[in-house]
PDB file of C-alpha atoms in Angstrom:
ATOM      1  CA  MET A   1       0.038   0.066  -0.287  1.00 46.00           C
ATOM      2  CA  ILE A   2       2.870   2.520   0.991  1.00 43.00           C
ATOM      3  CA  ALA A   3       4.804   1.673  -2.193  1.00 41.00           C
ATOM      4  CA  GLN A   4       1.592   2.448  -4.337  1.00 48.00           C
ATOM      5  CA  LEU A   5       1.011   5.890  -2.586  1.00 44.00           C
ATOM      6  CA  VAL A   6       4.593   6.459  -3.447  1.00 42.00           C
ATOM      7  CA  LEU A   7       4.052   5.704  -6.866  1.00 43.00           C
ATOM      8  CA  LEU A   8       1.136   7.934  -7.285  1.00 46.00           C
ATOM      9  CA  ALA A   9       3.001  10.826  -5.737  1.00 47.00           C
ATOM     10  CA  THR A  10       5.904  10.679  -7.929  1.00 45.00           C
ATOM     11  CA  PRO A  11       5.310  13.200 -10.659  1.00 49.00           C
ATOM     12  CA  PHE A  12       4.903  11.873 -14.061  1.00 45.00           C
ATOM     13  CA  VAL A  13       7.500  13.296 -16.685  1.00 49.00           C
ATOM     14  CA  MET A  14       6.819  13.226 -20.184  1.00 54.00           C
ATOM     15  CA  PRO A  15       9.835  11.800 -22.226  1.00 58.00           C
ATOM     16  CA  PRO A  16      11.381  14.163 -24.860  1.00 62.00           C
ATOM     17  CA  PRO A  17       9.788  13.741 -28.486  1.00 73.00           C
ATOM     18  CA  PRO A  18      11.703  11.682 -30.958  1.00 85.00           C
ATOM     19  CA  ALA A  19      13.386  14.400 -32.812  1.00 85.00           C
ATOM     20  CA  GLU A  20      14.739  15.775 -29.535  1.00 90.00           C
ATOM     21  CA  LEU A  21      16.075  12.401 -28.956  1.00 91.00           C
ATOM     22  CA  ALA A  22      17.679  11.966 -32.346  1.00 90.00           C
ATOM     23  CA  LEU A  23      19.557  15.456 -31.734  1.00 92.00           C
ATOM     24  CA  GLU A  24      21.063  14.218 -28.426  1.00 92.00           C
ATOM     25  CA  ALA A  25      22.139  11.040 -30.268  1.00 92.00           C
ATOM     26  CA  ALA A  26      23.601  12.953 -33.002  1.00 90.00           C
ATOM     27  CA  ILE A  27      25.687  15.138 -30.611  1.00 93.00           C
ATOM     28  CA  ALA A  28      26.670  12.153 -28.919  1.00 94.00           C
ATOM     29  CA  CYS A  29      27.856  10.501 -32.117  1.00 93.00           C
ATOM     30  CA  PHE A  30      29.489  13.889 -32.954  1.00 91.00           C
ATOM     31  CA  ASP A  31      31.497  13.923 -29.746  1.00 90.00           C
ATOM     32  CA  VAL A  32      33.086  10.391 -30.369  1.00 92.00           C
ATOM     33  CA  VAL A  33      33.472  11.120 -34.188  1.00 89.00           C
ATOM     34  CA  ASP A  34      30.926   8.827 -35.586  1.00 91.00           C
ATOM     35  CA  TYR A  35      30.052  10.701 -38.685  1.00 88.00           C
ATOM     36  CA  ASP A  36      27.922   8.226 -40.223  1.00 90.00           C
ATOM     37  CA  CYS A  37      25.747   8.076 -37.211  1.00 93.00           C
ATOM     38  CA  VAL A  38      25.594  11.943 -37.073  1.00 90.00           C
ATOM     39  CA  GLU A  39      24.270  12.012 -40.648  1.00 91.00           C
ATOM     40  CA  VAL A  40      21.497   9.682 -39.811  1.00 92.00           C
ATOM     41  CA  ARG A  41      20.700  11.135 -36.646  1.00 92.00           C
ATOM     42  CA  LEU A  42      20.655  14.881 -37.716  1.00 91.00           C
ATOM     43  CA  GLN A  43      18.471  13.987 -40.636  1.00 91.00           C
ATOM     44  CA  GLU A  44      16.013  12.307 -38.096  1.00 91.00           C
ATOM     45  CA  ALA A  45      16.002  15.356 -35.889  1.00 91.00           C
ATOM     46  CA  LEU A  46      15.712  17.672 -38.489  1.00 90.00           C
ATOM     47  CA  ARG A  47      12.609  15.716 -40.037  1.00 88.00           C
ATOM     48  CA  GLY A  48      10.669  16.097 -36.742  1.00 80.00           C
ATOM     49  CA  PRO A  49       9.467  19.238 -34.796  1.00 88.00           C
ATOM     50  CA  LEU A  50      12.175  20.882 -32.690  1.00 88.00           C
ATOM     51  CA  THR A  51      12.023  23.955 -30.422  1.00 91.00           C
ATOM     52  CA  ARG A  52      13.590  26.902 -31.628  1.00 90.00           C
ATOM     53  CA  ALA A  53      16.734  26.649 -29.622  1.00 92.00           C
ATOM     54  CA  SER A  54      16.924  22.795 -30.204  1.00 93.00           C
ATOM     55  CA  GLU A  55      16.749  23.611 -34.034  1.00 93.00           C
ATOM     56  CA  VAL A  56      19.439  26.424 -33.799  1.00 93.00           C
ATOM     57  CA  GLN A  57      21.640  23.813 -32.075  1.00 94.00           C
ATOM     58  CA  ALA A  58      20.859  21.151 -34.957  1.00 93.00           C
ATOM     59  CA  ARG A  59      21.940  23.441 -37.607  1.00 94.00           C
ATOM     60  CA  LEU A  60      25.090  24.509 -35.979  1.00 94.00           C
ATOM     61  CA  TYR A  61      26.008  20.664 -35.505  1.00 93.00           C
ATOM     62  CA  GLU A  62      24.989  20.117 -39.192  1.00 93.00           C
ATOM     63  CA  ALA A  63      27.603  22.942 -40.267  1.00 94.00           C
ATOM     64  CA  GLN A  64      30.238  21.481 -38.027  1.00 94.00           C
ATOM     65  CA  PHE A  65      29.577  17.916 -39.318  1.00 91.00           C
ATOM     66  CA  ALA A  66      29.683  19.408 -43.008  1.00 93.00           C
ATOM     67  CA  LEU A  67      33.042  21.206 -42.281  1.00 93.00           C
ATOM     68  CA  ALA A  68      34.362  17.771 -40.986  1.00 91.00           C
ATOM     69  CA  ARG A  69      33.501  16.221 -44.352  1.00 90.00           C
ATOM     70  CA  ARG A  70      35.018  19.280 -46.243  1.00 92.00           C
ATOM     71  CA  ASP A  71      31.423  20.181 -47.483  1.00 93.00           C
ATOM     72  CA  GLU A  72      31.407  23.864 -47.134  1.00 93.00           C
ATOM     73  CA  LEU A  73      28.564  24.624 -49.199  1.00 94.00           C
ATOM     74  CA  ARG A  74      26.158  22.199 -47.084  1.00 93.00           C
ATOM     75  CA  ALA A  75      27.859  24.356 -44.133  1.00 94.00           C
ATOM     76  CA  ARG A  76      26.812  27.684 -45.487  1.00 94.00           C
ATOM     77  CA  VAL A  77      23.182  26.609 -46.296  1.00 94.00           C
ATOM     78  CA  ALA A  78      22.970  25.056 -42.441  1.00 94.00           C
ATOM     79  CA  LEU A  79      24.168  28.670 -41.052  1.00 94.00           C
ATOM     80  CA  SER A  80      21.742  30.413 -43.288  1.00 93.00           C
ATOM     81  CA  ALA A  81      19.130  28.369 -41.507  1.00 93.00           C
ATOM     82  CA  LEU A  82      20.569  28.960 -38.406  1.00 93.00           C
ATOM     83  CA  LEU A  83      20.556  32.868 -38.774  1.00 92.00           C
ATOM     84  CA  ALA A  84      17.109  32.825 -40.132  1.00 88.00           C
ATOM     85  CA  LEU A  85      16.129  31.313 -36.955  1.00 89.00           C
ATOM     86  CA  SER A  86      18.257  33.532 -35.098  1.00 89.00           C
ATOM     87  CA  PRO A  87      19.604  36.438 -36.521  1.00 87.00           C
ATOM     88  CA  ASP A  88      21.545  37.710 -33.336  1.00 88.00           C
ATOM     89  CA  TYR A  89      23.152  34.530 -32.775  1.00 92.00           C
ATOM     90  CA  VAL A  90      26.668  35.020 -31.070  1.00 91.00           C
ATOM     91  CA  PRO A  91      29.027  31.985 -31.872  1.00 91.00           C
ATOM     92  CA  GLU A  92      30.940  30.883 -28.889  1.00 89.00           C
ATOM     93  CA  PRO A  93      34.690  31.182 -28.610  1.00 89.00           C
ATOM     94  CA  ARG A  94      35.121  27.320 -28.387  1.00 89.00           C
ATOM     95  CA  LEU A  95      33.686  26.533 -31.994  1.00 90.00           C
ATOM     96  CA  PRO A  96      36.477  26.304 -34.838  1.00 91.00           C
ATOM     97  CA  PRO A  97      38.084  29.642 -36.210  1.00 93.00           C
ATOM     98  CA  ARG A  98      36.669  28.552 -39.711  1.00 92.00           C
ATOM     99  CA  LEU A  99      33.071  27.914 -38.536  1.00 94.00           C
ATOM    100  CA  ARG A 100      33.129  31.411 -36.900  1.00 94.00           C
ATOM    101  CA  VAL A 101      34.148  32.942 -39.918  1.00 94.00           C
ATOM    102  CA  LEU A 102      31.427  31.179 -41.981  1.00 94.00           C
ATOM    103  CA  ILE A 103      28.815  32.341 -39.512  1.00 93.00           C
ATOM    104  CA  GLU A 104      29.721  35.907 -40.065  1.00 92.00           C
ATOM    105  CA  GLU A 105      30.045  35.662 -43.760  1.00 93.00           C
ATOM    106  CA  GLN A 106      26.331  34.016 -43.959  1.00 92.00           C
ATOM    107  CA  ARG A 107      25.031  36.870 -41.489  1.00 91.00           C
ATOM    108  CA  PRO A 108      22.625  39.058 -43.537  1.00 85.00           C
ATOM    109  CA  PRO A 109      23.957  42.505 -43.842  1.00 84.00           C
ATOM    110  CA  PRO A 110      21.815  45.168 -41.535  1.00 81.00           C
ATOM    111  CA  PRO A 111      19.333  47.073 -43.541  1.00 76.00           C
ATOM    112  CA  PRO A 112      20.250  50.406 -44.956  1.00 84.00           C
ATOM    113  CA  PHE A 113      19.376  53.429 -42.863  1.00 91.00           C
ATOM    114  CA  ALA A 114      17.244  54.679 -45.502  1.00 92.00           C
ATOM    115  CA  ALA A 115      16.276  53.330 -48.962  1.00 92.00           C
ATOM    116  CA  PRO A 116      13.751  54.398 -51.523  1.00 95.00           C
ATOM    117  CA  PHE A 117      10.606  52.384 -52.907  1.00 95.00           C
ATOM    118  CA  LEU A 118       8.051  52.873 -55.673  1.00 96.00           C
ATOM    119  CA  ARG A 119       4.716  51.180 -55.953  1.00 96.00           C
ATOM    120  CA  LEU A 120       2.382  51.279 -59.148  1.00 97.00           C
ATOM    121  CA  ASP A 121      -1.051  49.295 -58.556  1.00 97.00           C
ATOM    122  CA  ALA A 122      -4.207  48.995 -60.299  1.00 97.00           C
ATOM    123  CA  SER A 123      -7.343  49.282 -57.972  1.00 95.00           C
ATOM    124  CA  THR A 124     -11.213  48.719 -57.538  1.00 95.00           C
ATOM    125  CA  LEU A 125     -12.877  51.169 -55.366  1.00 93.00           C
ATOM    126  CA  ARG A 126     -16.202  50.161 -53.313  1.00 92.00           C
ATOM    127  CA  LEU A 127     -18.526  52.830 -52.007  1.00 90.00           C
ATOM    128  CA  PHE A 128     -20.916  52.185 -49.036  1.00 89.00           C
ATOM    129  CA  GLY A 129     -23.987  53.606 -47.802  1.00 84.00           C
ATOM    130  CA  ARG A 130     -26.017  56.055 -49.983  1.00 83.00           C
ATOM    131  CA  ASP A 131     -22.713  56.602 -52.195  1.00 85.00           C
ATOM    132  CA  GLY A 132     -22.761  52.686 -52.935  1.00 86.00           C
ATOM    133  CA  GLU A 133     -26.382  53.007 -54.024  1.00 86.00           C
ATOM    134  CA  ARG A 134     -25.953  55.741 -56.450  1.00 86.00           C
ATOM    135  CA  TRP A 135     -22.543  54.939 -57.883  1.00 87.00           C
ATOM    136  CA  SER A 136     -20.857  51.433 -58.982  1.00 90.00           C
ATOM    137  CA  GLU A 137     -17.593  50.271 -57.898  1.00 91.00           C
ATOM    138  CA  GLY A 138     -14.621  52.145 -59.630  1.00 91.00           C
ATOM    139  CA  LEU A 139     -11.633  51.058 -61.487  1.00 94.00           C
ATOM    140  CA  GLY A 140      -8.284  53.164 -61.296  1.00 95.00           C
ATOM    141  CA  VAL A 141      -4.633  53.374 -60.499  1.00 96.00           C
ATOM    142  CA  GLU A 142      -2.607  54.261 -57.754  1.00 97.00           C
ATOM    143  CA  ALA A 143       1.285  55.158 -57.616  1.00 97.00           C
ATOM    144  CA  THR A 144       3.380  55.766 -54.585  1.00 97.00           C
ATOM    145  CA  GLY A 145       6.870  56.962 -53.906  1.00 96.00           C
ATOM    146  CA  GLY A 146       8.598  56.980 -50.633  1.00 96.00           C
ATOM    147  CA  VAL A 147      11.469  56.114 -48.358  1.00 96.00           C
ATOM    148  CA  VAL A 148      11.877  53.181 -46.099  1.00 94.00           C
ATOM    149  CA  PHE A 149      13.828  53.875 -42.823  1.00 93.00           C
ATOM    150  CA  LEU A 150      15.651  51.068 -40.891  1.00 87.00           C
ATOM    151  CA  GLY A 151      14.065  48.235 -43.074  1.00 84.00           C
ATOM    152  CA  SER A 152      10.841  48.623 -41.349  1.00 91.00           C
ATOM    153  CA  HIS A 153       9.493  52.154 -41.189  1.00 94.00           C
ATOM    154  CA  ALA A 154       7.998  53.348 -44.446  1.00 95.00           C
ATOM    155  CA  VAL A 155       6.788  57.064 -45.489  1.00 97.00           C
ATOM    156  CA  GLY A 156       5.531  57.812 -48.986  1.00 97.00           C
ATOM    157  CA  LEU A 157       3.258  60.193 -50.860  1.00 97.00           C
ATOM    158  CA  SER A 158       0.558  58.324 -52.985  1.00 97.00           C
ATOM    159  CA  PHE A 159      -1.754  59.547 -55.480  1.00 97.00           C
ATOM    160  CA  SER A 160      -4.980  57.623 -56.776  1.00 96.00           C
ATOM    161  CA  TYR A 161      -7.646  58.025 -59.483  1.00 96.00           C
ATOM    162  CA  SER A 162     -10.934  55.865 -59.870  1.00 95.00           C
ATOM    163  CA  ASP A 163     -13.787  56.303 -62.439  1.00 94.00           C
ATOM    164  CA  HIS A 164     -17.104  55.536 -61.422  1.00 92.00           C
ATOM    165  CA  ASN A 165     -20.469  54.476 -63.365  1.00 91.00           C
ATOM    166  CA  PRO A 166     -24.160  55.621 -62.207  1.00 90.00           C
ATOM    167  CA  ARG A 167     -26.749  53.525 -60.827  1.00 88.00           C
ATOM    168  CA  THR A 168     -29.335  55.984 -61.151  1.00 86.00           C
ATOM    169  CA  PHE A 169     -30.842  57.755 -64.329  1.00 83.00           C
ATOM    170  CA  GLU A 170     -30.100  61.217 -63.059  1.00 82.00           C
ATOM    171  CA  LEU A 171     -26.377  60.823 -62.845  1.00 86.00           C
ATOM    172  CA  VAL A 172     -23.810  60.403 -65.656  1.00 90.00           C
ATOM    173  CA  ASN A 173     -20.194  60.166 -64.208  1.00 92.00           C
ATOM    174  CA  LEU A 174     -17.974  60.337 -60.839  1.00 90.00           C
ATOM    175  CA  THR A 175     -14.294  60.563 -60.700  1.00 93.00           C
ATOM    176  CA  LEU A 176     -12.123  60.400 -57.514  1.00 93.00           C
ATOM    177  CA  MET A 177      -8.877  61.732 -57.346  1.00 96.00           C
ATOM    178  CA  SER A 178      -6.802  61.690 -54.142  1.00 96.00           C
ATOM    179  CA  LEU A 179      -3.151  62.676 -52.728  1.00 97.00           C
ATOM    180  CA  VAL A 180      -2.283  61.271 -49.342  1.00 97.00           C
ATOM    181  CA  ALA A 181       0.807  60.880 -47.270  1.00 98.00           C
ATOM    182  CA  GLU A 182       1.348  57.722 -45.722  1.00 97.00           C
ATOM    183  CA  TYR A 183       3.215  55.918 -42.680  1.00 97.00           C
ATOM    184  CA  GLN A 184       3.792  52.088 -42.673  1.00 96.00           C
ATOM    185  CA  LEU A 185       5.142  49.630 -40.239  1.00 96.00           C
ATOM    186  CA  ARG A 186       6.578  46.621 -42.244  1.00 93.00           C
ATOM    187  CA  THR A 187       7.491  43.193 -40.964  1.00 91.00           C
ATOM    188  CA  LYS A 188       9.102  40.554 -42.696  1.00 84.00           C
ATOM    189  CA  ALA A 189       9.441  36.974 -42.658  1.00 77.00           C
ATOM    190  CA  ALA A 190      11.103  34.891 -45.423  1.00 69.00           C
ATOM    191  CA  PHE A 191       9.636  36.075 -48.869  1.00 81.00           C
ATOM    192  CA  VAL A 192       6.444  37.531 -47.257  1.00 89.00           C
ATOM    193  CA  GLU A 193       6.265  41.034 -45.852  1.00 92.00           C
ATOM    194  CA  LEU A 194       3.398  42.649 -43.859  1.00 94.00           C
ATOM    195  CA  GLY A 195       2.599  46.462 -43.485  1.00 95.00           C
ATOM    196  CA  PHE A 196       0.086  48.408 -41.724  1.00 95.00           C
ATOM    197  CA  GLY A 197       0.001  52.270 -40.975  1.00 96.00           C
ATOM    198  CA  ALA A 198      -2.414  55.320 -41.579  1.00 97.00           C
ATOM    199  CA  ALA A 199      -2.537  57.954 -44.316  1.00 97.00           C
ATOM    200  CA  ALA A 200      -4.454  61.293 -44.559  1.00 97.00           C
ATOM    201  CA  GLY A 201      -4.594  63.826 -47.221  1.00 97.00           C
ATOM    202  CA  GLY A 202      -6.869  65.581 -49.587  1.00 95.00           C
ATOM    203  CA  ALA A 203      -9.333  64.246 -52.376  1.00 95.00           C
ATOM    204  CA  GLN A 204     -11.401  65.772 -55.239  1.00 94.00           C
ATOM    205  CA  VAL A 205     -14.680  64.244 -56.267  1.00 90.00           C
ATOM    206  CA  GLU A 206     -16.188  65.360 -59.227  1.00 92.00           C
ATOM    207  CA  ALA A 207     -19.832  64.088 -60.012  1.00 88.00           C
ATOM    208  CA  VAL A 208     -21.628  64.824 -63.175  1.00 91.00           C
ATOM    209  CA  GLY A 209     -25.302  64.754 -63.170  1.00 86.00           C
ATOM    210  CA  ALA A 210     -27.980  65.552 -65.857  1.00 80.00           C
ATOM    211  CA  THR A 211     -28.305  69.095 -64.701  1.00 83.00           C
ATOM    212  CA  GLY A 212     -24.498  69.749 -64.226  1.00 86.00           C
ATOM    213  CA  THR A 213     -21.352  69.227 -62.278  1.00 89.00           C
ATOM    214  CA  ASP A 214     -20.371  69.324 -58.706  1.00 87.00           C
ATOM    215  CA  VAL A 215     -17.123  69.355 -57.537  1.00 89.00           C
ATOM    216  CA  TYR A 216     -16.105  68.737 -53.927  1.00 86.00           C
ATOM    217  CA  TYR A 217     -12.816  68.769 -51.801  1.00 90.00           C
ATOM    218  CA  CYS A 218     -12.531  66.358 -49.091  1.00 91.00           C
ATOM    219  CA  LEU A 219     -10.358  65.321 -46.119  1.00 94.00           C
ATOM    220  CA  LEU A 220      -9.361  61.664 -46.776  1.00 95.00           C
ATOM    221  CA  VAL A 221      -8.240  59.346 -43.871  1.00 96.00           C
ATOM    222  CA  GLN A 222      -6.910  55.761 -44.471  1.00 97.00           C
ATOM    223  CA  ALA A 223      -5.806  52.738 -42.795  1.00 97.00           C
ATOM    224  CA  PRO A 224      -4.007  50.613 -45.389  1.00 96.00           C
ATOM    225  CA  LEU A 225      -2.745  47.119 -44.741  1.00 96.00           C
ATOM    226  CA  GLU A 226      -0.543  45.409 -47.004  1.00 96.00           C
ATOM    227  CA  VAL A 227       1.016  42.102 -48.311  1.00 95.00           C
ATOM    228  CA  ALA A 228       3.976  41.977 -50.360  1.00 95.00           C
ATOM    229  CA  LEU A 229       5.444  38.673 -51.973  1.00 93.00           C
ATOM    230  CA  GLY A 230       8.908  39.122 -52.794  1.00 89.00           C
ATOM    231  CA  LEU A 231       9.639  38.126 -56.372  1.00 88.00           C
ATOM    232  CA  TYR A 232      13.279  38.992 -57.890  1.00 84.00           C
ATOM    233  CA  GLY A 233      15.805  41.790 -57.596  1.00 81.00           C
ATOM    234  CA  GLY A 234      13.742  43.848 -55.506  1.00 85.00           C
ATOM    235  CA  LEU A 235      10.404  43.489 -57.207  1.00 92.00           C
ATOM    236  CA  SER A 236       7.561  42.372 -55.052  1.00 94.00           C
ATOM    237  CA  LEU A 237       4.095  41.367 -56.058  1.00 95.00           C
ATOM    238  CA  ASP A 238       1.875  43.923 -53.902  1.00 95.00           C
ATOM    239  CA  VAL A 239      -1.714  43.562 -52.428  1.00 96.00           C
ATOM    240  CA  ARG A 240      -3.576  46.299 -50.472  1.00 97.00           C
ATOM    241  CA  VAL A 241      -6.772  46.545 -48.516  1.00 97.00           C
ATOM    242  CA  VAL A 242      -7.207  50.352 -47.585  1.00 96.00           C
ATOM    243  CA  PRO A 243     -10.257  51.286 -45.459  1.00 96.00           C
ATOM    244  CA  SER A 244     -10.962  54.917 -46.098  1.00 96.00           C
ATOM    245  CA  ILE A 245     -13.134  57.714 -44.835  1.00 94.00           C
ATOM    246  CA  LEU A 246     -14.139  60.792 -46.891  1.00 90.00           C
ATOM    247  CA  SER A 247     -15.165  63.897 -44.983  1.00 88.00           C
ATOM    248  CA  VAL A 248     -16.952  66.934 -47.022  1.00 77.00           C
ATOM    249  CA  GLU A 249     -19.094  69.739 -46.057  1.00 71.00           C
ATOM    250  CA  GLU A 250     -22.439  69.548 -47.161  1.00 67.00           C
ATOM    251  CA  GLU A 251     -25.102  72.017 -46.451  1.00 62.00           C
ATOM    252  CA  ASP A 252     -23.073  73.560 -43.581  1.00 62.00           C
ATOM    253  CA  ARG A 253     -22.411  70.131 -41.838  1.00 65.00           C
ATOM    254  CA  ALA A 254     -19.832  67.186 -42.137  1.00 66.00           C
ATOM    255  CA  ALA A 255     -20.585  64.323 -44.335  1.00 77.00           C
ATOM    256  CA  PHE A 256     -18.914  61.179 -44.388  1.00 86.00           C
ATOM    257  CA  SER A 257     -18.286  58.837 -46.883  1.00 88.00           C
ATOM    258  CA  PHE A 258     -17.057  54.975 -46.667  1.00 93.00           C
ATOM    259  CA  LEU A 259     -14.795  53.618 -49.087  1.00 92.00           C
ATOM    260  CA  LEU A 260     -12.704  50.207 -49.418  1.00 94.00           C
ATOM    261  CA  PRO A 261     -10.185  50.344 -52.190  1.00 95.00           C
ATOM    262  CA  LEU A 262      -8.622  46.923 -53.057  1.00 96.00           C
ATOM    263  CA  THR A 263      -5.326  47.079 -54.922  1.00 96.00           C
ATOM    264  CA  LEU A 264      -2.956  44.640 -56.786  1.00 96.00           C
ATOM    265  CA  GLY A 265       0.405  45.715 -58.169  1.00 96.00           C
ATOM    266  CA  VAL A 266       4.030  45.743 -58.246  1.00 96.00           C
ATOM    267  CA  ARG A 267       6.514  47.130 -55.743  1.00 95.00           C
ATOM    268  CA  TYR A 268      10.284  47.960 -56.300  1.00 93.00           C
ATOM    269  CA  GLY A 269      12.583  48.526 -53.228  1.00 84.00           C
ATOM    270  CA  PHE A 270      12.246  47.491 -49.594  1.00 66.00           C
TER     271      PHE A 270
END
């Protein structure tokens, strides 16, 4: 009875997952210079789920093993994977000098303090509420130029134009032009970059009706959300959703219009 109580009181400890065990075996094999064993166990470890710290360790041993086999190309690939997981990785002094040199050679350079970017998009712009009942979705273009600071803070100036068809007989045509200043915070993972921010500026709305043309000048506030997929040579495919509010004075009071531009285009630069 006492033995049973002791067993019940003993905390249950989950064994390490197979990938972690394979990594431990690979390290043990490396210590006794059994490189065939290292090869097999490292492959087992890298196929399974590892913690971030364990995968960094696995890539480090893969690089050491590759250098021992005089396969510098494989060592560089392993170190690139290590630095993608841990960009601030600092090699220990005990590591071989050649390995420490390769780590610094594979480390990506820091982003420049400032770099220009250009963006050109085709757009479709949907209106909501009373505006959406009177005017169709519009097709247009948008062009943006600006500067990215420290690889993640983008400021730019954007011009857009869209043209809308009427949904009622008393209207003829609507065009919308805008010029806004934009700030965006960007974050990047592999080839995909996400950006979000805020923009504000002015817009001109020209509404042509059966009895004449009305021109309005409006305040435009936006909250752009962007997804960019890196292609080649600084080019990326760019998709944006830009919730927007137009504010205009109408009969001595403020009136608001809600817009949702969707854009697809290309961007050059960070």
